[in-house]
């Protein structure tokens, strides 16, 4: 098959990682993969496994980018694309127009977030062949816009190669030594874009409580502030300073290979106010890392139990969840191993690729 993906995302996050993994997997399975990206994107190098001529740079600034849609249509015609797959909300309408402007391609979109689409999309995206939801909760939102027959749930997948205990210990020691983390530290970490909705402020408030009873507690916040003025990152660091915890916090930007991070921390915290899926939670599961997560739709779907789940925007109960992992490491480790098995069985990258490939073939009548 000849498949074209579209993303106008400037910075690299969970949705973009999903797209890169999908493109790489499809290419490895012998499909011809093409990608349309905005010229100012920061992550094109992650697609270096594709030939340069398979990448189109096109500016999609608004949902009604007709000129951009025409450029995509021309490229799709030239490459004889059979599937046109959009991943960002503002790309949906240009992708729809591009499909109308050429003959043949089936229009597919993936919805990565919980926010509902505006009602007018019911008409603007009428030619969509399939709307992929990354979770059941996202699918419920899509039902307000698209017929149920066009909605397909395909959960995200990640590489689930299990590490041996020796590999984990080695990765942990190397990470802590490299970042000057005390060897006897109880390391609490979170990973995600720095923004209000991701809840890092709540984690810092919880950290102030945790530090009172766990003197060896150490915190790692990994993620970039992609806003123009980077004000949220500065606010978070000021809050840490207010609590006089500067020496117990490590700040990292986006981590290229999160494997060492998840091996190095003793508990992963997802403090988000909303998660449609929770890719970082799934990563923690695949590394058998104990988890404390807020009760978002994504966390509930992945963890499937109340253990480790805490109310959204409740730093006190978040702190209690972290302390529970610290106080009963045997129970936490047993739960982490159970979640690791679930991740391997249900959320592998291979399974995700199988589901998407099967959908493409069905749409193409194969």
Short mmCIF file of C-alpha atoms in Angstrom, two decimals:
data_model
loop_
_atom_site.label_atom_id
_atom_site.label_comp_id
_atom_site.label_asym_id
_atom_site.label_seq_id
_atom_site.Cartn_x
_atom_site.Cartn_y
_atom_site.Cartn_z
CA UNK A 1 0.00 0.00 0.00
CA UNK A 2 0.97 3.63 -0.49
CA UNK A 3 0.10 5.58 2.67
CA UNK A 4 0.46 9.27 3.42
CA UNK A 5 0.40 10.66 6.96
CA UNK A 6 -0.23 14.32 7.75
CA UNK A 7 0.82 16.21 10.88
CA UNK A 8 1.22 19.97 11.34
CA UNK A 9 2.58 19.55 14.88
CA UNK A 10 5.59 21.78 15.50
CA UNK A 11 7.02 20.05 18.58
CA UNK A 12 7.45 16.37 19.39
CA UNK A 13 5.09 14.71 21.85
CA UNK A 14 3.14 11.52 22.39
CA UNK A 15 1.00 11.88 19.24
CA UNK A 16 4.08 12.52 17.11
CA UNK A 17 5.88 9.55 18.62
CA UNK A 18 2.86 7.42 17.72
CA UNK A 19 3.07 8.68 14.13
CA UNK A 20 6.81 7.95 13.88
CA UNK A 21 6.38 4.43 15.28
CA UNK A 22 3.49 3.82 12.90
CA UNK A 23 5.43 5.05 9.87
CA UNK A 24 8.51 3.01 10.76
CA UNK A 25 6.48 -0.14 11.34
CA UNK A 26 4.54 0.22 8.09
CA UNK A 27 7.74 0.90 6.15
CA UNK A 28 9.38 -2.19 7.66
CA UNK A 29 6.37 -4.22 6.54
CA UNK A 30 7.01 -3.18 2.96
CA UNK A 31 4.52 -0.34 2.50
CA UNK A 32 5.40 2.93 0.76
CA UNK A 33 5.06 5.61 3.42
CA UNK A 34 4.86 9.37 2.80
CA UNK A 35 4.53 12.20 5.33
CA UNK A 36 3.37 15.84 5.12
CA UNK A 37 4.90 18.07 7.82
CA UNK A 38 4.98 21.78 8.56
CA UNK A 39 8.26 23.43 7.45
CA UNK A 40 9.03 24.68 10.98
CA UNK A 41 8.63 21.30 12.67
CA UNK A 42 11.28 20.22 15.19
CA UNK A 43 11.12 16.46 14.68
CA UNK A 44 11.55 15.59 10.99
CA UNK A 45 14.90 13.96 11.77
CA UNK A 46 12.99 11.21 13.56
CA UNK A 47 11.68 10.14 10.16
CA UNK A 48 15.14 9.72 8.66
CA UNK A 49 14.31 6.10 7.80
CA UNK A 50 12.16 7.49 4.95
CA UNK A 51 13.63 8.71 1.64
CA UNK A 52 13.75 12.54 1.51
CA UNK A 53 11.46 12.56 -1.53
CA UNK A 54 8.75 10.88 0.58
CA UNK A 55 8.38 13.94 2.81
CA UNK A 56 6.33 16.98 1.81
CA UNK A 57 6.74 20.24 3.71
CA UNK A 58 3.50 22.19 3.70
CA UNK A 59 2.17 24.91 5.98
CA UNK A 60 -1.20 24.11 7.56
CA UNK A 61 -1.92 27.09 9.79
CA UNK A 62 -5.69 26.76 10.16
CA UNK A 63 -8.37 24.15 9.66
CA UNK A 64 -9.37 25.79 6.39
CA UNK A 65 -6.02 25.68 4.59
CA UNK A 66 -7.32 25.23 1.06
CA UNK A 67 -4.00 26.00 -0.65
CA UNK A 68 -2.24 23.53 1.63
CA UNK A 69 -4.92 20.97 0.82
CA UNK A 70 -4.30 21.43 -2.89
CA UNK A 71 -0.56 20.87 -2.42
CA UNK A 72 -1.27 17.69 -0.48
CA UNK A 73 -3.70 16.53 -3.17
CA UNK A 74 -1.11 17.14 -5.89
CA UNK A 75 1.54 15.22 -3.95
CA UNK A 76 -0.87 12.36 -3.26
CA UNK A 77 -1.79 12.11 -6.94
CA UNK A 78 1.85 12.11 -7.97
CA UNK A 79 2.72 9.36 -5.46
CA UNK A 80 -0.46 7.36 -6.17
CA UNK A 81 -1.40 7.37 -2.50
CA UNK A 82 -4.28 5.07 -1.49
CA UNK A 83 -4.63 6.11 2.19
CA UNK A 84 -4.47 9.70 3.48
CA UNK A 85 -4.18 9.68 7.29
CA UNK A 86 -4.36 12.90 9.39
CA UNK A 87 -3.30 13.09 13.05
CA UNK A 88 -3.87 16.70 14.26
CA UNK A 89 -7.29 18.37 14.47
CA UNK A 90 -6.42 21.34 12.26
CA UNK A 91 -5.22 18.88 9.59
CA UNK A 92 -8.54 17.03 9.32
CA UNK A 93 -10.34 19.46 7.00
CA UNK A 94 -7.34 20.06 4.70
CA UNK A 95 -6.92 16.27 4.47
CA UNK A 96 -10.61 15.92 3.68
CA UNK A 97 -10.35 18.58 0.94
CA UNK A 98 -7.23 16.90 -0.43
CA UNK A 99 -9.08 13.60 -0.76
CA UNK A 100 -11.91 15.36 -2.58
CA UNK A 101 -9.36 17.04 -4.83
CA UNK A 102 -7.90 13.79 -6.05
CA UNK A 103 -9.28 10.39 -6.92
CA UNK A 104 -8.76 7.24 -4.97
CA UNK A 105 -7.33 7.93 -1.48
CA UNK A 106 -9.38 6.87 1.51
CA UNK A 107 -9.49 9.52 4.25
CA UNK A 108 -8.53 8.31 7.74
CA UNK A 109 -8.03 10.38 10.88
CA UNK A 110 -6.76 9.55 14.34
CA UNK A 111 -8.06 11.36 17.41
CA UNK A 112 -5.35 11.39 20.11
CA UNK A 113 -7.04 13.66 22.68
CA UNK A 114 -10.22 13.79 24.73
CA UNK A 115 -11.41 17.24 23.66
CA UNK A 116 -14.59 16.89 21.56
CA UNK A 117 -14.60 17.98 17.94
CA UNK A 118 -16.84 20.91 17.01
CA UNK A 119 -20.27 19.92 15.66
CA UNK A 120 -19.65 21.41 12.20
CA UNK A 121 -17.12 18.62 11.59
CA UNK A 122 -20.09 16.29 11.18
CA UNK A 123 -20.55 17.91 7.77
CA UNK A 124 -17.02 19.13 7.01
CA UNK A 125 -15.58 15.63 7.45
CA UNK A 126 -18.43 13.71 5.91
CA UNK A 127 -16.08 11.91 3.50
CA UNK A 128 -13.98 10.32 6.27
CA UNK A 129 -13.66 6.58 5.72
CA UNK A 130 -12.54 5.76 9.26
CA UNK A 131 -12.01 7.72 12.48
CA UNK A 132 -9.51 6.00 14.76
CA UNK A 133 -9.85 6.56 18.52
CA UNK A 134 -6.92 5.70 20.79
CA UNK A 135 -9.30 4.66 23.59
CA UNK A 136 -12.94 3.86 24.28
CA UNK A 137 -13.37 7.24 25.97
CA UNK A 138 -12.16 9.03 22.83
CA UNK A 139 -14.47 6.84 20.75
CA UNK A 140 -17.44 8.00 22.84
CA UNK A 141 -16.59 11.61 21.96
CA UNK A 142 -16.24 10.77 18.27
CA UNK A 143 -19.73 9.26 18.24
CA UNK A 144 -21.07 12.82 18.60
CA UNK A 145 -19.63 13.64 15.16
CA UNK A 146 -19.24 10.42 13.14
CA UNK A 147 -21.45 7.37 12.54
CA UNK A 148 -20.55 4.48 14.82
CA UNK A 149 -19.76 2.36 11.76
CA UNK A 150 -16.84 4.66 10.91
CA UNK A 151 -15.24 4.65 14.38
CA UNK A 152 -12.46 2.17 15.14
CA UNK A 153 -10.66 1.88 18.48
CA UNK A 154 -6.93 1.21 18.07
CA UNK A 155 -5.03 1.72 21.35
CA UNK A 156 -1.49 3.00 21.11
CA UNK A 157 1.28 0.43 21.19
CA UNK A 158 4.89 0.54 22.34
CA UNK A 159 7.90 -1.73 22.05
CA UNK A 160 7.51 -4.31 24.80
CA UNK A 161 10.90 -6.03 24.88
CA UNK A 162 11.33 -7.04 28.50
CA UNK A 163 14.54 -6.16 30.31
CA UNK A 164 16.24 -8.57 32.65
CA UNK A 165 16.68 -7.52 36.30
CA UNK A 166 20.40 -7.12 35.59
CA UNK A 167 19.70 -4.81 32.64
CA UNK A 168 17.36 -2.68 34.74
CA UNK A 169 19.88 -2.40 37.56
CA UNK A 170 22.62 -1.43 35.13
CA UNK A 171 20.42 1.20 33.45
CA UNK A 172 19.35 2.56 36.85
CA UNK A 173 22.92 2.89 38.11
CA UNK A 174 24.11 4.53 34.90
CA UNK A 175 21.23 7.04 34.86
CA UNK A 176 21.66 8.00 38.51
CA UNK A 177 25.43 8.31 38.22
CA UNK A 178 25.19 10.43 35.06
CA UNK A 179 22.69 12.83 36.68
CA UNK A 180 24.37 12.84 40.14
CA UNK A 181 21.35 11.33 41.88
CA UNK A 182 22.24 9.98 45.34
CA UNK A 183 22.55 6.18 45.31
CA UNK A 184 20.21 5.74 48.28
CA UNK A 185 17.53 8.02 46.79
CA UNK A 186 13.90 6.97 46.39
CA UNK A 187 13.33 8.40 42.93
CA UNK A 188 9.92 9.71 41.85
CA UNK A 189 9.60 10.66 38.18
CA UNK A 190 7.14 12.04 35.68
CA UNK A 191 7.41 12.44 31.90
CA UNK A 192 5.35 14.69 29.67
CA UNK A 193 5.06 18.12 28.10
CA UNK A 194 5.22 20.89 30.69
CA UNK A 195 1.79 22.47 30.68
CA UNK A 196 -1.09 23.09 33.06
CA UNK A 197 -3.16 20.10 31.93
CA UNK A 198 -0.31 17.66 32.60
CA UNK A 199 -0.46 18.44 36.32
CA UNK A 200 3.21 18.97 37.17
CA UNK A 201 2.23 21.70 39.64
CA UNK A 202 0.18 19.13 41.59
CA UNK A 203 3.18 16.80 41.68
CA UNK A 204 5.36 19.53 43.18
CA UNK A 205 2.73 20.20 45.85
CA UNK A 206 2.67 16.45 46.55
CA UNK A 207 6.48 16.45 46.66
CA UNK A 208 6.39 18.95 49.52
CA UNK A 209 4.33 16.43 51.52
CA UNK A 210 6.40 13.41 50.48
CA UNK A 211 9.66 15.13 51.47
CA UNK A 212 8.43 15.49 55.05
CA UNK A 213 8.24 11.72 55.62
CA UNK A 214 10.70 10.34 53.04
CA UNK A 215 14.00 12.19 53.51
CA UNK A 216 15.64 10.25 50.67
CA UNK A 217 12.91 11.25 48.17
CA UNK A 218 14.25 12.67 44.89
CA UNK A 219 12.16 13.97 42.00
CA UNK A 220 12.74 13.93 38.25
CA UNK A 221 10.53 16.04 35.98
CA UNK A 222 11.17 15.28 32.32
CA UNK A 223 9.49 17.27 29.57
CA UNK A 224 9.68 20.46 27.53
CA UNK A 225 7.66 23.63 27.88
CA UNK A 226 6.66 24.24 24.26
CA UNK A 227 4.92 27.56 24.91
CA UNK A 228 6.43 30.70 23.39
CA UNK A 229 7.58 32.29 26.66
CA UNK A 230 8.34 29.07 28.64
CA UNK A 231 6.53 30.65 31.60
CA UNK A 232 5.08 27.44 33.02
CA UNK A 233 8.51 25.87 33.45
CA UNK A 234 9.69 28.98 35.31
CA UNK A 235 6.60 28.88 37.51
CA UNK A 236 7.24 25.25 38.41
CA UNK A 237 10.85 25.93 39.31
CA UNK A 238 9.81 28.91 41.46
CA UNK A 239 7.37 26.67 43.32
CA UNK A 240 10.11 24.13 44.01
CA UNK A 241 12.24 26.99 45.35
CA UNK A 242 9.43 28.12 47.64
CA UNK A 243 9.42 24.65 49.23
CA UNK A 244 13.25 24.72 49.44
CA UNK A 245 13.51 21.50 47.43
CA UNK A 246 15.87 22.68 44.66
CA UNK A 247 18.55 20.10 45.57
CA UNK A 248 16.03 17.28 45.35
CA UNK A 249 14.72 18.01 41.86
CA UNK A 250 16.20 17.14 38.47
CA UNK A 251 14.81 18.86 35.37
CA UNK A 252 15.21 17.19 31.98
CA UNK A 253 13.95 18.08 28.53
CA UNK A 254 12.48 15.48 26.19
CA UNK A 255 14.23 12.12 26.71
CA UNK A 256 15.27 10.45 23.46
CA UNK A 257 15.32 6.95 24.95
CA UNK A 258 13.02 6.75 27.99
CA UNK A 259 14.09 3.21 28.85
CA UNK A 260 16.85 4.32 31.24
CA UNK A 261 14.52 6.86 32.86
CA UNK A 262 11.85 4.25 33.65
CA UNK A 263 14.47 1.81 34.93
CA UNK A 264 16.01 4.46 37.17
CA UNK A 265 12.89 5.67 38.99
CA UNK A 266 11.20 3.85 41.86
CA UNK A 267 7.73 5.15 41.05
CA UNK A 268 6.27 6.85 38.00
CA UNK A 269 3.66 9.54 38.63
CA UNK A 270 1.12 10.65 36.03
CA UNK A 271 -0.47 13.79 37.55
CA UNK A 272 -2.48 14.73 34.43
CA UNK A 273 -5.87 16.41 34.55
CA UNK A 274 -6.87 14.65 31.31
CA UNK A 275 -5.41 11.72 29.36
CA UNK A 276 -7.08 10.12 26.37
CA UNK A 277 -4.67 7.20 26.54
CA UNK A 278 -1.51 7.77 28.57
CA UNK A 279 1.50 6.72 26.52
CA UNK A 280 3.94 7.48 29.36
CA UNK A 281 1.87 5.30 31.72
CA UNK A 282 2.10 2.47 29.19
CA UNK A 283 5.88 2.96 28.99
CA UNK A 284 6.09 2.65 32.78
CA UNK A 285 4.02 -0.54 32.59
CA UNK A 286 6.35 -2.10 30.02
CA UNK A 287 9.32 -1.39 32.32
CA UNK A 288 7.59 -2.88 35.40
CA UNK A 289 7.82 0.49 37.14
CA UNK A 290 5.33 1.08 39.99
CA UNK A 291 2.75 3.71 39.06
CA UNK A 292 0.70 6.39 40.78
CA UNK A 293 -1.72 8.05 38.36
CA UNK A 294 -4.65 10.42 38.52
CA UNK A 295 -8.03 8.96 37.58
CA UNK A 296 -8.08 10.07 33.96
CA UNK A 297 -9.90 8.04 31.31
CA UNK A 298 -6.57 6.89 29.91
CA UNK A 299 -5.14 5.81 33.26
CA UNK A 300 -8.28 3.87 34.20
CA UNK A 301 -8.30 2.07 30.84
CA UNK A 302 -4.64 1.10 31.13
CA UNK A 303 -4.39 0.23 34.81
CA UNK A 304 -7.86 -1.24 35.13
CA UNK A 305 -7.88 -1.11 38.92
CA UNK A 306 -8.09 1.32 41.81
CA UNK A 307 -4.60 0.46 43.11
CA UNK A 308 -2.29 3.33 42.18
CA UNK A 309 -5.11 5.64 41.08
CA UNK A 310 -5.72 8.93 42.90
CA UNK A 311 -8.21 11.77 42.34
CA UNK A 312 -7.34 14.46 39.81
CA UNK A 313 -5.86 17.67 41.31
CA UNK A 314 -5.47 16.20 44.80
CA UNK A 315 -1.78 16.55 45.80
CA UNK A 316 -2.39 15.20 49.31
CA UNK A 317 -3.75 11.87 48.08
CA UNK A 318 -1.09 11.80 45.37
CA UNK A 319 1.53 12.07 48.10
CA UNK A 320 -0.16 9.24 50.00
CA UNK A 321 -0.05 7.08 46.86
CA UNK A 322 3.68 7.73 46.48
CA UNK A 323 4.30 6.95 50.15
CA UNK A 324 2.32 3.70 49.81
CA UNK A 325 4.75 2.52 47.11
CA UNK A 326 7.69 3.49 49.32
CA UNK A 327 6.28 1.79 52.43
CA UNK A 328 5.31 -1.50 50.73
CA UNK A 329 7.83 -2.10 47.93
CA UNK A 330 6.97 -5.82 47.64
CA UNK A 331 3.31 -5.12 46.88
CA UNK A 332 4.27 -2.29 44.50
CA UNK A 333 6.69 -4.57 42.64
CA UNK A 334 4.09 -7.34 42.34
CA UNK A 335 1.53 -4.92 40.91
CA UNK A 336 4.14 -3.53 38.51
CA UNK A 337 4.94 -7.02 37.19
CA UNK A 338 1.23 -7.69 36.68
CA UNK A 339 0.90 -4.45 34.71
CA UNK A 340 4.00 -5.31 32.67
CA UNK A 341 2.37 -8.56 31.57
CA UNK A 342 -0.81 -6.69 30.65
CA UNK A 343 1.19 -4.23 28.54
CA UNK A 344 2.97 -7.01 26.68
CA UNK A 345 -0.27 -8.93 26.07
CA UNK A 346 -2.50 -6.03 25.03
CA UNK A 347 -0.50 -2.98 24.04
CA UNK A 348 2.43 -4.09 21.91
CA UNK A 349 3.55 -2.06 18.92
CA UNK A 350 3.06 -5.13 16.74
CA UNK A 351 -0.57 -5.41 17.76
CA UNK A 352 -1.18 -1.74 16.97
CA UNK A 353 0.42 -2.13 13.54
CA UNK A 354 -1.68 -5.22 12.85
CA UNK A 355 -4.89 -3.34 13.66
CA UNK A 356 -4.03 -0.28 11.54
CA UNK A 357 -2.82 -2.39 8.63
CA UNK A 358 -6.00 -4.47 8.77
CA UNK A 359 -8.10 -1.28 8.67
CA UNK A 360 -6.19 0.09 5.67
CA UNK A 361 -6.65 -3.19 3.78
CA UNK A 362 -10.35 -3.26 4.51
CA UNK A 363 -10.78 0.31 3.26
CA UNK A 364 -8.88 -0.57 0.09
CA UNK A 365 -11.04 -3.62 -0.46
CA UNK A 366 -8.15 -6.05 -0.06
#
